């Protein structure tokens, strides 16, 4: 075990590595973790010294606020290794900003940039062998924060723990995805926490998604809570519709998470001369577009899979199958975005950040 303090992060490296016990060709998303983690506590109104430690369970008081009142937020991002072994992040500033927006909404302290960014970079540098080369391979980065204050008192915690853990992943193929359009359940509501990456948003999704799974659908397309007529997100991803050759996606709102993949796809499409429209899109419009043949594709967009093509959707009693196209625009866009992420194409947007 080696202990040293570089800049302001205390580092205790693990005496052993698990890396040789991991089958990198058959990774299950989010199941394996690297040898180290970053922890930083917020106590007495101040962030303490961040620590990089061997990955391990930690003890918490059973009355910790997070267990009772759900003060928990997270981020999801990836690191990629290029052909010359350099490691790159994709738009980490966007995740950092969003993390602190989520923190504010959940009455949690914002994490200073040097703790989030330097912590992230140093942690990945220590576990760099876990980032494998080659398209599809990546290191999934999970920063999160929980309320650790003790006492079952329904008031915000005064103590928090910020952590970063890392998980090696392969490109994510979800198989054929059929979706149900929500006509009763909601993921988010005006004035709620849908725009924050709050753990509770996911907990609330599990039950309706389980009901959809039981009927043979993999995901739910969430609609606006007031009328259930506007198409807003696909599972835990933003959602795009290709009508003829135009990509349509809903504007972000209090109910829709401002996805980094979503905004990157919009920028990339614009650069490539693909028409985009950011506007509300309704279930009725979708059904009409399906009937007149102008609906070509539906896909989810998010960090884990980049894009997730959807093959059909159920609305009330009817199932609508999408055409089987030879060339999916969604997959072409995924390719282009991946090429930027893996440094195989010029990053004209300056999105990538070297570690
Ligand atoms: C994380 C997330 C997304 C996708 O965001 P990315 O930044 O593209 O990964 C979309 N919708 C919801 C609800 C999310 O939690």
XYZ file of C-alpha atoms and ligand atoms in Angstrom:
370
model
C 0.000 0.000 0.000
C 1.310 3.368 -1.001
C 0.072 6.647 0.451
C 0.851 10.040 -0.941
C -0.787 13.396 -1.289
C -0.510 14.983 -4.701
C -2.057 18.409 -5.143
C -4.959 18.222 -2.732
C -6.079 14.645 -3.312
C -4.937 11.975 -0.887
C -4.169 8.738 -2.674
C -4.003 5.281 -1.138
C -3.414 2.751 -3.877
C -4.635 -0.800 -3.738
C -1.894 -3.369 -3.031
C -3.487 -5.744 -5.538
C -5.452 -5.432 -8.772
C -8.579 -7.330 -9.835
C -7.908 -6.604 -13.482
C -6.709 -10.103 -14.396
C -9.893 -11.659 -13.060
C -12.092 -9.597 -15.382
C -13.253 -10.985 -18.730
C -13.122 -7.823 -20.839
C -14.734 -9.561 -23.830
C -17.893 -10.455 -21.932
C -18.624 -7.490 -19.733
C -22.115 -6.964 -18.389
C -22.849 -3.238 -18.308
C -22.107 -1.686 -14.919
C -21.201 -4.897 -13.122
C -17.425 -4.750 -12.747
C -15.603 -1.897 -11.057
C -11.992 -0.803 -11.202
C -9.486 -0.999 -8.342
C -10.067 2.501 -6.956
C -12.776 5.003 -6.095
C -12.844 8.648 -5.123
C -14.577 9.828 -1.972
C -15.036 13.356 -0.699
C -17.190 14.255 2.302
C -19.024 17.477 3.018
C -18.975 18.198 6.759
C -19.576 21.379 8.778
C -20.443 23.266 5.624
C -17.160 22.418 3.916
C -15.795 19.953 1.445
C -13.046 17.853 3.034
C -9.922 16.546 1.343
C -10.833 14.195 -1.514
C -9.404 10.710 -1.238
C -8.705 8.058 -3.814
C -8.936 4.692 -2.076
C -9.067 1.002 -2.969
C -12.604 0.227 -4.206
C -14.490 -1.176 -1.224
C -17.810 -1.017 0.636
C -18.197 1.777 3.141
C -20.182 1.912 6.368
C -23.162 4.172 6.859
C -25.476 4.857 9.732
C -28.882 3.202 9.123
C -30.571 6.547 9.752
C -28.589 8.289 6.985
C -30.912 10.652 5.116
C -30.375 9.001 1.731
C -32.013 5.779 2.948
C -35.171 7.553 4.079
C -35.632 10.649 1.965
C -33.751 9.803 -1.203
C -31.268 12.638 -1.362
C -29.190 11.086 -4.117
C -27.991 12.287 -7.512
C -25.601 10.922 -10.100
C -23.990 11.398 -13.490
C -23.063 9.008 -16.276
C -20.153 9.664 -18.594
C -17.462 7.721 -20.440
C -13.709 7.720 -21.066
C -12.292 6.356 -24.325
C -8.777 5.236 -25.263
C -7.435 6.214 -28.679
C -4.988 4.288 -30.892
C -1.968 5.896 -29.191
C -3.196 5.013 -25.675
C -4.324 8.531 -24.789
C -7.538 8.657 -22.752
C -10.294 11.124 -23.612
C -13.421 12.391 -21.935
C -16.445 13.552 -23.929
C -17.855 16.965 -22.923
C -17.161 16.469 -19.181
C -17.995 20.139 -18.546
C -21.601 19.337 -19.461
C -21.825 16.543 -16.908
C -20.172 18.694 -14.266
C -22.654 21.523 -14.796
C -25.599 19.161 -14.816
C -24.395 17.461 -11.636
C -24.442 20.739 -9.775
C -27.847 21.638 -11.194
C -29.140 18.334 -9.866
C -27.456 19.077 -6.525
C -29.216 22.426 -6.213
C -32.602 20.872 -7.008
C -32.133 18.209 -4.329
C -30.942 20.740 -1.723
C -27.387 19.430 -1.804
C -24.134 21.410 -1.918
C -22.479 21.974 -5.291
C -19.236 20.085 -5.793
C -16.280 22.372 -6.596
C -14.875 21.934 -10.083
C -11.373 20.989 -8.881
C -12.764 18.119 -6.793
C -14.993 16.804 -9.586
C -12.622 17.275 -12.529
C -9.215 16.701 -10.935
C -10.650 13.842 -8.921
C -12.042 12.270 -12.051
C -8.861 12.697 -14.058
C -6.582 11.429 -11.317
C -8.804 8.450 -10.578
C -8.886 7.452 -14.244
C -5.112 7.920 -14.556
C -4.589 5.505 -11.662
C -6.949 2.943 -13.213
C -5.912 3.628 -16.817
C -5.218 -0.046 -17.599
C -8.959 -0.606 -17.220
C -9.677 1.533 -20.283
C -9.320 -0.763 -23.267
C -8.570 0.323 -26.794
C -10.887 -0.314 -29.706
C -14.291 0.916 -30.715
C -16.989 -0.132 -28.294
C -14.667 -0.376 -25.309
C -14.979 2.382 -22.743
C -14.806 3.194 -19.079
C -18.188 4.188 -17.701
C -17.814 6.891 -15.065
C -20.349 7.179 -12.291
C -20.035 10.277 -10.075
C -22.719 10.401 -7.394
C -23.638 12.183 -4.184
C -25.737 11.050 -1.223
C -27.054 12.659 1.936
C -25.156 11.023 4.805
C -26.472 13.104 7.716
C -27.932 10.920 10.467
C -31.461 11.087 11.859
C -34.859 10.240 10.421
C -35.815 13.883 10.362
C -37.530 15.021 7.174
C -35.183 17.890 6.484
C -32.205 18.125 4.163
C -29.030 16.428 5.235
C -26.191 18.680 6.371
C -23.596 16.063 5.513
C -22.924 14.518 2.152
C -20.602 12.124 0.420
C -19.448 12.647 -3.161
C -18.006 9.569 -4.862
C -16.757 8.505 -8.249
C -16.643 4.871 -9.283
C -15.534 3.468 -12.654
C -16.827 0.496 -14.599
C -15.286 -1.000 -17.754
C -17.962 -1.489 -20.433
C -18.420 -2.773 -23.964
C -20.669 -1.087 -26.486
C -24.194 -1.645 -25.463
C -26.521 -3.534 -27.770
C -29.971 -3.932 -26.331
C -31.472 -6.192 -28.999
C -34.769 -5.262 -30.635
C -36.470 -2.609 -28.570
C -40.258 -2.351 -28.575
C -41.808 0.374 -26.485
C -45.107 1.218 -24.850
C -46.267 4.820 -24.922
C -47.273 5.796 -21.385
C -50.953 6.740 -21.069
C -51.170 6.665 -17.281
C -47.814 6.586 -15.486
C -45.409 9.525 -15.540
C -41.659 9.784 -15.133
C -41.695 13.473 -14.328
C -44.047 16.381 -13.771
C -43.890 20.155 -14.008
C -42.252 21.488 -10.886
C -40.799 18.076 -10.084
C -37.288 16.639 -10.331
C -37.433 15.162 -13.849
C -34.737 17.485 -15.149
C -32.343 16.415 -12.379
C -30.394 13.166 -12.520
C -31.953 12.142 -9.238
C -31.974 8.510 -8.114
C -35.684 8.725 -7.282
C -36.605 9.353 -10.911
C -35.299 5.882 -11.677
C -37.041 4.222 -8.732
C -40.336 5.663 -9.954
C -39.772 4.249 -13.424
C -39.088 0.672 -12.426
C -42.673 -0.404 -11.749
C -44.287 0.880 -14.987
C -41.290 -0.492 -16.904
C -41.742 -3.872 -15.235
C -45.401 -3.912 -16.330
C -44.254 -3.087 -19.883
C -41.627 -5.863 -19.718
C -44.285 -8.372 -18.699
C -46.177 -7.529 -21.892
C -43.078 -8.032 -24.038
C -41.931 -4.434 -24.296
C -38.460 -3.356 -23.255
C -39.113 0.280 -22.498
C -41.695 2.957 -21.899
C -41.930 6.172 -23.903
C -42.819 8.793 -21.330
C -45.386 11.401 -22.159
C -46.222 14.694 -20.416
C -47.952 14.047 -17.103
C -50.818 16.497 -17.642
C -52.223 15.181 -20.937
C -50.132 12.109 -21.906
C -50.129 13.391 -25.482
C -46.569 14.735 -25.881
C -43.704 12.298 -26.447
C -40.879 13.164 -24.084
C -38.315 10.462 -23.252
C -37.645 6.798 -24.033
C -36.865 4.910 -20.827
C -33.854 6.672 -19.378
C -32.889 8.221 -22.708
C -33.948 11.234 -24.698
C -36.012 10.336 -27.743
C -35.763 11.233 -31.427
C -38.224 10.655 -34.261
C -37.195 10.600 -37.888
C -40.074 11.913 -40.004
C -39.004 11.557 -43.634
C -35.470 12.949 -43.358
C -36.015 15.310 -40.452
C -35.006 14.482 -36.885
C -37.568 15.679 -34.367
C -37.046 15.806 -30.622
C -38.904 17.546 -27.808
C -37.478 20.721 -26.261
C -35.939 20.160 -22.815
C -38.141 21.255 -19.955
C -38.721 20.596 -16.270
C -39.863 17.122 -17.344
C -37.075 16.274 -19.748
C -33.459 15.668 -18.898
C -31.014 17.802 -20.869
C -28.975 14.951 -22.324
C -25.428 15.450 -23.568
C -26.006 12.859 -26.301
C -29.209 14.615 -27.379
C -27.534 17.979 -27.779
C -24.491 16.425 -29.459
C -26.721 14.644 -31.981
C -28.525 17.908 -32.749
C -25.198 19.697 -33.337
C -23.784 16.843 -35.392
C -26.923 16.578 -37.525
C -26.758 20.289 -38.231
C -23.127 20.006 -39.298
C -23.999 17.083 -41.592
C -26.861 18.987 -43.223
C -29.553 16.777 -41.651
C -32.690 18.747 -40.844
C -33.630 18.892 -37.166
C -36.681 20.237 -35.381
C -36.807 20.816 -31.639
C -40.503 21.039 -30.878
C -43.258 19.187 -29.065
C -44.322 16.041 -30.907
C -47.577 14.289 -30.077
C -48.769 10.708 -30.099
C -51.407 11.649 -32.717
C -48.746 13.059 -35.016
C -46.717 9.884 -34.589
C -49.655 7.633 -35.446
C -50.511 9.726 -38.530
C -46.844 9.711 -39.616
C -46.816 5.937 -39.205
C -49.972 5.590 -41.289
C -48.779 7.826 -44.128
C -45.336 6.242 -44.186
C -43.362 9.335 -43.191
C -42.289 7.868 -39.829
C -38.963 6.190 -40.573
C -37.206 5.763 -37.234
C -37.536 6.233 -33.488
C -34.480 6.049 -31.262
C -33.357 6.731 -27.733
C -30.194 8.789 -27.147
C -27.939 8.553 -24.102
C -24.351 7.995 -22.993
C -24.556 4.235 -22.378
C -25.653 3.197 -25.894
C -25.328 6.520 -27.799
C -28.405 5.546 -29.814
C -30.897 2.777 -29.243
C -33.111 2.092 -32.291
C -36.737 1.253 -31.534
C -38.544 -1.226 -33.791
C -42.152 -0.584 -32.824
C -44.505 1.059 -30.359
C -47.691 0.165 -28.551
C -50.273 2.843 -27.907
C -53.408 1.856 -26.014
C -54.680 -1.226 -27.888
C -52.615 -0.886 -31.058
C -49.107 -1.934 -32.004
C -47.286 -0.005 -34.730
C -44.265 -1.585 -36.343
C -41.604 0.623 -37.893
C -40.316 -0.035 -41.408
C -37.202 -2.214 -41.612
C -34.765 0.143 -43.316
C -31.459 -0.941 -44.832
C -29.701 2.158 -43.590
C -30.660 3.644 -40.259
C -29.847 7.316 -39.854
C -29.594 6.700 -36.111
C -26.754 4.225 -36.610
C -24.944 6.568 -39.000
C -25.106 9.276 -36.367
C -23.892 6.869 -33.697
C -20.904 5.998 -35.922
C -20.043 9.675 -36.413
C -20.322 10.450 -32.710
C -18.257 7.376 -31.786
C -15.584 8.419 -34.300
C -15.244 11.738 -32.487
C -15.194 10.035 -29.081
C -12.498 7.518 -30.108
C -10.488 10.228 -31.914
C -10.988 8.516 -35.277
C -12.460 11.663 -36.813
C -11.637 15.310 -36.405
C -13.370 16.820 -33.394
C -14.607 19.991 -35.080
C -16.623 20.893 -31.980
C -13.787 20.658 -29.436
C -15.852 18.242 -27.383
C -13.097 15.841 -26.357
C -10.824 16.491 -23.383
C -7.576 14.620 -22.896
C -6.750 13.206 -19.478
C -29.018 10.421 -18.226
C -30.342 10.571 -18.891
C -30.464 10.852 -20.266
C -29.299 10.882 -21.215
O -28.355 11.853 -20.927
P -26.902 11.760 -21.568
O -26.221 12.966 -21.015
O -27.056 11.815 -23.028
O -26.307 10.472 -21.114
C -31.735 11.048 -20.775
N -32.829 10.952 -20.004
C -32.751 10.680 -18.695
C -33.992 10.593 -17.893
C -31.519 10.479 -18.091
O -31.451 10.180 -16.785
